[in-house]
Amino acid sequence: LRFEELISEKTIGRLSLYRRLLAGLMADNHQNICSHELAALSGGTASQVRRDLMAIGYSGSPAKGYQVADMAESIGRFMDNPDGSRAAIVGMGNLGRAIVKYFSGRNPKLSIVAAFDNDPNKIGRTVHGCFCHDIAEIAQVVAGLSIRLGVITVPAEAAQDIARLLVNAGITGILNFAPTHLHLGEDAYVEDIDLTMSMEKVAYFGQMGDSPDG
Amino acid sequence: LRFEELISEKTIGRLSLYRRLLAGLMADNHQNICSHELAALSGGTASQVRRDLMAIGYSGSPAKGYQVADMAESIGRFMDNPDGSRAAIVGMGNLGRAIVKYFSGRNPKLSIVAAFDNDPNKIGRTVHGCFCHDIAEIAQVVAGLSIRLGVITVPAEAAQDIARLLVNAGITGILNFAPTHLHLGEDAYVEDIDLTMSMEKVAYFGQMGDSPDG
DNA sequence: ACATGTGAAGTTATTCACAGCC
DNA sequence: GGCTGTGAATAACTTCACATGT
């Protein structure tokens, strides 16, 4: 388990995906799986699966392929913070509540444990087990619960300030739904989910590159 | 305006982003902008901005840079379907409703015009101007409204079947929130938004690659 | 035979660097 | 000077192909 060699974002994303697929297989009592089966499930190629596993130093056997439970555990050992990861979400609008619901109870090692908003109607309420605080309490609550991750679901105009508040409170990773680029330098890793952009990509590629006979 | 040369998904994504930034600049009465300013706003580099614009054949002037309104219009001419693009969403749970709300009134050329669910409590209701039909009516409604795009916000187990229904009804582009790879061959362009994967990436990179002194 | 693991090759994406222009 | 546009160089990612093991 060494960090000398850096692993690409794409590989980490696929490892996360593999793990979820493996969980499904375990539920179906599958014991072994080989690279091209996992590739078919994940939408990639067998080579890519093998390379990704190579990156975390996981090995299978040429005889039986990979062992499902073992691989899942290896991915977890590599990716998960042993102490678990706690996240805070800022912005309890429709999208924020949907996100809280989505992650609620899904993974005890990666859960949203606090919410924030500036709307008095939302402050003090509990949504899916997640209590909504006033934004003014970010520093306090984040420090108190050792929260390291943030989810931003506020309007674009507010996102940069909120991001700065989160970083100042000790947060080092942000999932950002606001359609704005966050300027945080090296202070935090930011992953953007831009719904408009994704939808426009679908519109463009869905309606233009039609039916190239392949 | 020719399609001989294919444009990458990444470039299309950034063009979508540039356009939104330009809209903001227009609202502030900015007339001109140069590549590194747009780069700073978008989080990219000046070279990349210039390359992206080259891809759609848009040119600025060495004297004044690019003209904001003109560039926005060029991007629109390149990316938008002149007839507009209509989308249907399947799955009116929390996430589905949040998505409908998110896109509601945002862009008349790209709007969600129909919803579907199999829950009798949801069928017949209107959410943010979007009427929810029974899933059994997909073929009918999609054809009737000339819908070409789909958004999938159903549980993973149901996603593949729903995707097939949509494609059979004539849909060629899908924005998929279900954590499953959709097997549709060349029938449709699929863009996946995998919230768990994104969150796990944030957890990994936010908590591991900390503070390399740059 | 069919699997993994991996150097080598290929492909795609980004950045550099500079010619040309204002 | 600072800008754009773009060939050339670089870096990142993916696939190929095959040695090796069982």
XYZ file of C-alpha atoms (C1' of nucleotides) in Angstrom:
472
model
C 0.000 0.000 0.000
C 2.289 2.746 -1.215
C 1.602 6.168 -2.585
C 4.781 6.696 -4.544
C 3.066 6.164 -7.836
C 0.135 8.441 -8.461
C -3.095 7.017 -9.726
C -5.158 8.836 -12.290
C -8.615 10.218 -11.658
C -10.041 7.967 -14.306
C -8.628 4.863 -12.717
C -9.965 5.834 -9.305
C -13.373 6.417 -10.835
C -13.387 3.002 -12.438
C -12.188 1.295 -9.271
C -15.143 2.810 -7.472
C -17.370 1.428 -10.189
C -15.797 -2.023 -10.050
C -16.339 -2.181 -6.353
C -20.010 -1.478 -6.710
C -20.341 -4.130 -9.386
C -18.506 -6.576 -7.147
C -20.926 -5.861 -4.326
C -23.751 -6.820 -6.639
C -21.978 -10.009 -7.633
C -21.370 -10.945 -4.018
C -25.060 -10.568 -3.322
C -25.616 -13.118 -6.107
C -23.021 -15.437 -4.598
C -20.533 -15.133 -7.408
C -17.082 -16.243 -6.299
C -14.791 -15.524 -9.234
C -14.740 -13.132 -12.127
C -12.325 -12.519 -14.952
C -11.288 -9.269 -16.521
C -13.517 -9.380 -19.555
C -16.595 -10.149 -17.501
C -15.921 -7.154 -15.309
C -15.240 -5.144 -18.448
C -18.629 -6.069 -19.890
C -20.367 -5.012 -16.692
C -18.519 -1.733 -16.439
C -18.601 -0.803 -20.094
C -14.824 -0.906 -20.525
C -12.274 -3.310 -21.893
C -10.510 -6.257 -20.330
C -7.106 -4.616 -20.691
C -8.333 -1.583 -18.896
C -9.658 -3.613 -16.003
C -6.338 -5.377 -15.662
C -4.405 -2.114 -15.816
C -6.615 -0.534 -13.189
C -6.079 -3.455 -10.863
C -2.372 -3.383 -11.550
C -2.371 0.223 -10.380
C -3.458 -0.777 -6.897
C -1.224 -3.828 -6.839
C -4.036 -6.330 -6.869
C -3.383 -9.674 -8.510
C -5.597 -12.514 -9.599
C -4.612 -15.973 -10.657
C -4.374 -17.148 -14.241
C -6.336 -20.193 -13.226
C -9.453 -18.769 -11.587
C -9.320 -15.106 -12.551
C -10.060 -12.723 -9.696
C -11.875 -13.458 -6.479
C -14.835 -11.181 -6.052
C -14.740 -10.628 -2.315
C -10.996 -10.311 -2.255
C -10.899 -7.707 -4.994
C -13.642 -5.673 -3.363
C -11.711 -5.679 -0.139
C -8.485 -4.681 -1.861
C -10.168 -1.752 -3.560
C -11.616 -0.693 -0.245
C -8.275 -0.933 1.501
C -6.789 1.216 -1.179
C -9.469 3.850 -1.565
C -11.248 4.181 1.729
C -10.071 6.279 4.555
C -9.846 3.814 7.457
C -11.562 6.325 9.737
C -14.410 6.759 7.272
C -15.192 10.001 5.492
C -17.795 12.455 6.654
C -19.317 15.032 4.343
C -21.300 18.223 4.803
C -23.729 19.565 2.238
C -24.477 23.241 1.747
C -27.756 24.173 0.071
C -30.895 22.315 1.076
C -32.972 23.064 -2.001
C -34.515 20.358 -4.151
C -31.180 19.135 -5.391
C -29.562 19.178 -1.969
C -32.344 17.149 -0.431
C -32.218 14.667 -3.302
C -28.487 14.230 -2.792
C -28.895 13.693 0.950
C -31.566 11.112 0.262
C -29.401 9.439 -2.364
C -26.483 8.926 0.007
C -28.577 8.226 3.064
C -27.704 4.818 4.474
C -25.862 3.798 1.316
C -22.358 3.592 2.686
C -21.556 3.999 6.376
C -17.934 4.810 5.484
C -18.970 7.751 3.345
C -21.946 9.636 4.654
C -23.372 13.119 4.726
C -23.539 14.017 8.383
C -24.466 17.695 8.332
C -26.370 20.155 6.173
C -26.293 23.935 5.953
C -28.534 26.598 4.497
C -29.243 30.271 5.052
C -33.016 29.970 4.767
C -34.624 30.150 8.232
C -37.357 27.793 6.997
C -34.788 25.096 6.427
C -32.501 25.655 9.389
C -33.386 23.374 12.282
C -35.070 20.736 10.144
C -33.807 17.190 9.743
C -33.883 15.629 6.292
C -33.223 11.905 6.110
C -31.354 11.982 9.374
C -29.305 14.995 8.423
C -29.732 18.130 10.537
C -29.696 21.494 8.782
C -27.625 24.204 10.461
C -27.221 27.866 9.768
C -24.358 28.570 7.353
C -22.779 30.721 10.046
C -22.051 27.538 11.988
C -19.995 25.869 9.271
C -16.616 26.299 10.953
C -17.893 25.043 14.282
C -19.813 22.021 13.029
C -17.238 20.928 10.461
C -14.479 21.014 13.054
C -16.618 19.369 15.706
C -17.563 16.398 13.538
C -14.175 16.134 11.790
C -15.819 16.621 8.416
C -13.389 16.595 5.505
C -15.681 16.573 2.471
C -18.195 19.087 1.168
C -21.059 19.023 -1.301
C -22.128 22.349 -2.771
C -25.701 22.675 -4.013
C -26.186 26.433 -3.707
C -26.825 28.892 -6.551
C -23.785 29.730 -8.673
C -23.401 33.235 -7.234
C -22.909 31.890 -3.722
C -20.720 28.917 -4.539
C -17.291 30.542 -4.407
C -17.857 32.066 -0.974
C -19.267 28.848 0.384
C -16.346 26.889 -0.995
C -13.936 29.218 0.736
C -15.811 28.859 4.011
C -15.645 25.094 3.713
C -11.943 25.066 2.937
C -11.218 27.431 5.786
C -13.106 25.068 8.057
C -10.785 22.242 7.083
C -12.501 20.596 4.154
C -10.172 19.153 1.517
C -12.533 17.682 -1.073
C -15.603 19.219 -2.687
C -18.326 17.850 -4.917
C -19.612 20.934 -6.681
C -23.004 21.095 -8.382
C -22.940 24.851 -8.835
C -22.228 25.834 -12.422
C -19.153 27.873 -11.540
C -15.487 27.131 -11.474
C -14.264 27.271 -7.904
C -10.950 29.038 -7.402
C -9.353 27.273 -4.468
C -5.810 26.753 -5.665
C -4.313 23.647 -4.126
C -6.448 23.882 -1.026
C -8.973 21.277 -2.046
C -9.750 18.718 -4.698
C -12.882 19.733 -6.598
C -15.088 17.476 -8.676
C -17.676 19.323 -10.719
C -21.029 17.961 -11.745
C -22.454 20.318 -14.292
C -25.953 19.253 -15.220
C -26.419 21.785 -17.983
C -23.159 20.814 -19.604
C -23.974 17.124 -19.411
C -27.401 17.706 -20.874
C -26.002 19.764 -23.728
C -23.500 17.053 -24.512
C -26.338 14.565 -24.708
C -28.254 16.899 -26.973
C -25.296 17.430 -29.263
C -24.063 13.874 -29.587
C -27.485 12.324 -29.440
C -28.796 14.348 -32.329
C -25.805 14.828 -34.577
C -23.543 11.799 -34.816
C -26.409 9.544 -35.717
C -26.056 6.020 -37.010
C -22.570 5.710 -38.400
C -22.828 2.140 -39.666
C -20.434 0.277 -37.447
C -20.470 24.757 -40.480
C -19.320 21.324 -41.506
C -19.315 17.983 -39.777
C -16.460 16.327 -41.588
C -14.143 16.725 -38.661
C -15.365 15.153 -35.469
C -15.243 17.118 -32.273
C -14.326 15.480 -29.008
C -16.674 15.131 -26.078
C -14.380 17.198 -23.945
C -14.384 20.071 -26.388
C -18.159 20.023 -26.645
C -18.388 20.073 -22.866
C -16.119 23.080 -22.639
C -17.943 24.925 -25.400
C -21.133 24.498 -23.416
C -19.330 25.936 -20.423
C -17.910 28.871 -22.382
C -21.331 29.749 -23.641
C -22.721 29.941 -20.148
C -19.848 32.120 -19.027
C -20.414 34.367 -22.018
C -24.063 34.740 -21.104
C -22.962 35.986 -17.704
C -20.534 38.429 -19.280
C -23.200 39.751 -21.612
C -25.433 40.419 -18.649
C -22.579 42.545 -17.267
C -22.223 44.364 -20.592
C -18.805 42.987 -21.397
C -18.069 43.358 -25.092
C -14.745 41.631 -25.631
C -12.802 38.859 -23.985
C -9.490 37.212 -24.708
C -8.516 33.596 -24.404
C -6.778 33.746 -21.065
C -9.654 35.596 -19.444
C -12.067 32.928 -20.617
C -9.543 30.342 -19.468
C -9.463 31.819 -15.973
C -13.251 31.784 -15.768
C -13.540 28.236 -17.018
C -10.626 26.777 -15.134
C -8.660 25.846 -18.234
C -5.772 27.258 -20.193
C -5.639 29.891 -22.908
C -4.339 27.415 -25.475
C -7.208 25.119 -24.786
C -9.757 27.860 -25.249
C -8.219 28.799 -28.575
C -8.127 25.181 -29.711
C -11.745 24.642 -28.747
C -12.821 27.679 -30.726
C -10.694 26.590 -33.651
C -12.627 23.331 -33.650
C -15.871 25.116 -34.447
C -14.215 27.487 -36.877
C -14.723 30.575 -34.783
C -12.155 33.338 -35.091
C -11.373 36.411 -33.053
C -9.138 39.298 -33.914
C -5.601 39.778 -32.634
C -6.550 43.342 -31.813
C -9.644 42.996 -29.629
C -9.685 39.311 -28.806
C -13.098 37.713 -29.149
C -16.462 39.382 -29.153
C -18.653 38.011 -26.417
C -22.023 38.065 -28.135
C -20.609 36.854 -31.392
C -18.843 33.897 -29.835
C -21.924 32.896 -27.881
C -23.950 32.944 -31.045
C -21.364 30.910 -32.936
C -21.320 28.257 -30.252
C -25.099 28.140 -30.324
C -25.184 27.820 -34.091
C -22.766 24.967 -33.843
C -24.216 23.057 -30.921
C -27.917 23.697 -30.813
C -30.439 21.838 -32.810
C -32.265 24.591 -34.713
C -35.607 22.968 -33.883
C -34.753 22.875 -30.188
C -34.332 19.693 -28.190
C -37.027 18.175 -26.081
C -36.299 15.714 -23.280
C -38.311 13.233 -21.266
C -37.420 12.158 -17.761
C -38.225 8.748 -16.320
C -38.361 8.434 -12.536
C -40.048 11.147 -10.534
C -38.420 10.474 -7.185
C -36.490 13.118 -5.285
C -33.712 13.249 -7.810
C -36.044 13.331 -10.793
C -38.044 16.211 -9.375
C -34.858 18.109 -8.546
C -33.645 17.670 -12.121
C -36.947 18.865 -13.555
C -36.820 21.892 -11.315
C -33.195 22.532 -12.249
C -33.949 22.675 -15.971
C -37.311 24.356 -15.640
C -37.307 27.617 -17.573
C -33.528 27.622 -17.892
C -33.221 27.168 -21.617
C -36.226 27.153 -23.948
C -34.155 25.342 -26.584
C -33.442 22.449 -24.251
C -36.298 21.588 -21.960
C -37.816 18.622 -20.205
C -41.326 18.370 -21.604
C -42.581 15.071 -20.194
C -42.112 12.868 -17.159
C -42.828 9.206 -16.539
C -43.149 7.000 -13.508
C -44.850 3.763 -12.567
C -46.087 4.947 -9.173
C -49.833 5.705 -9.323
C -49.288 8.447 -6.736
C -47.051 10.307 -9.154
C -48.841 9.657 -12.414
C -51.161 12.498 -13.319
C -49.333 15.121 -11.294
C -47.575 18.122 -12.744
C -44.181 19.104 -11.343
C -42.811 22.466 -12.421
C -44.921 22.423 -15.536
C -43.988 18.879 -16.428
C -46.802 16.328 -16.530
C -46.094 12.840 -15.238
C -47.388 9.983 -17.402
C -47.548 6.268 -16.874
C -44.426 4.509 -18.156
C -46.663 2.479 -20.441
C -47.263 5.637 -22.458
C -43.615 6.301 -23.272
C -43.794 5.305 -26.936
C -46.918 7.353 -27.531
C -45.861 10.527 -25.749
C -42.273 10.518 -27.004
C -43.422 10.152 -30.588
C -46.209 12.681 -30.177
C -43.960 15.409 -28.815
C -40.961 14.543 -31.024
C -38.813 13.963 -27.964
C -35.268 12.923 -28.767
C -33.544 13.039 -25.370
C -34.075 11.079 -22.194
C -33.083 11.448 -18.556
C -33.077 8.313 -16.430
C -33.546 8.693 -12.695
C -34.956 5.287 -11.830
C -33.353 2.659 -9.575
C -30.456 0.759 -11.124
C -32.433 -2.460 -11.574
C -34.966 -0.757 -13.824
C -32.598 1.408 -15.840
C -31.708 -0.984 -18.652
C -35.321 -1.761 -19.484
C -36.285 1.894 -19.380
C -33.379 2.811 -21.607
C -34.495 0.239 -24.154
C -38.036 1.583 -24.058
C -36.764 5.093 -24.658
C -34.542 4.063 -27.544
C -37.336 2.071 -29.121
C -39.508 5.153 -28.879
C -36.980 7.118 -30.899
C -34.718 8.669 -28.309
C -31.083 9.044 -29.364
C -29.431 10.641 -26.331
C -29.659 9.687 -22.670
C -28.486 11.325 -19.478
C -28.254 8.428 -17.057
C -28.208 8.856 -13.289
C -28.736 5.183 -12.546
C -25.537 3.514 -11.376
C -25.552 0.921 -14.149
C -23.912 0.703 -17.491
C -26.563 0.835 -20.198
C -26.076 -1.607 -23.050
C -27.538 0.139 -26.064
C -24.879 -0.424 -28.684
C -24.835 2.401 -31.198
C -28.497 3.199 -30.716
C -28.000 6.162 -28.436
C -25.364 8.399 -26.937
C -25.242 7.903 -23.181
C -23.780 10.291 -20.646
C -23.509 8.850 -17.158
C -23.664 10.834 -13.963
C -22.606 8.541 -11.176
C -22.982 10.298 -7.861
C -21.389 7.577 -5.785
C -18.377 7.425 -8.058
C -17.963 11.191 -8.002
C -18.244 11.269 -4.236
C -15.688 8.520 -3.840
C -13.287 10.361 -6.090
C -13.660 13.421 -3.911
C -13.059 11.312 -0.816
C -9.962 9.720 -2.279
C -8.274 12.766 -3.780
C -9.432 15.127 -1.093
C -7.941 13.086 1.691
C -4.839 11.578 0.156
C -2.938 13.851 -2.220
C -2.726 16.619 0.331
C -0.592 19.719 0.010
C 2.170 19.009 -2.461
C 4.010 22.319 -2.140
C 3.411 23.985 -5.489
C -7.210 -23.481 -24.046
C -7.770 -19.471 -21.464
C -6.373 -16.575 -17.822
C -3.293 -12.711 -15.978
C 0.403 -9.114 -16.158
C 2.844 -5.899 -18.778
C 6.187 -3.767 -22.252
C 5.347 -1.662 -26.528
C 2.534 0.650 -29.729
C -1.125 3.450 -30.745
C -4.397 7.027 -29.895
C -6.182 11.122 -27.896
C -5.631 15.372 -25.347
C -3.006 19.151 -23.806
C 0.639 22.406 -23.814
C 4.520 24.790 -25.989
C 6.284 28.040 -28.981
C 6.276 31.029 -32.442
C 4.644 33.268 -36.929
C 1.538 36.880 -38.172
C -1.283 40.821 -37.001
C -2.893 44.981 -34.798
C 3.624 45.231 -26.371
C -0.187 41.581 -26.333
C -3.297 39.168 -29.031
C -4.778 35.052 -32.160
C -4.072 30.721 -34.807
C -1.611 26.601 -35.326
C 2.290 23.174 -36.338
C 5.186 20.642 -33.335
C 6.175 18.568 -29.004
C 4.615 16.601 -24.926
C 1.842 14.136 -21.822
C -1.971 11.123 -20.690
C -4.646 7.393 -21.661
C -5.944 3.107 -23.984
C -5.268 -0.897 -26.609
C -2.391 -4.472 -28.638
C 0.193 -8.471 -28.333
C 2.432 -11.814 -26.192
C 5.254 -14.018 -22.418
C 3.986 -16.610 -18.596
C 1.394 -19.517 -15.574
C -2.117 -23.215 -14.527
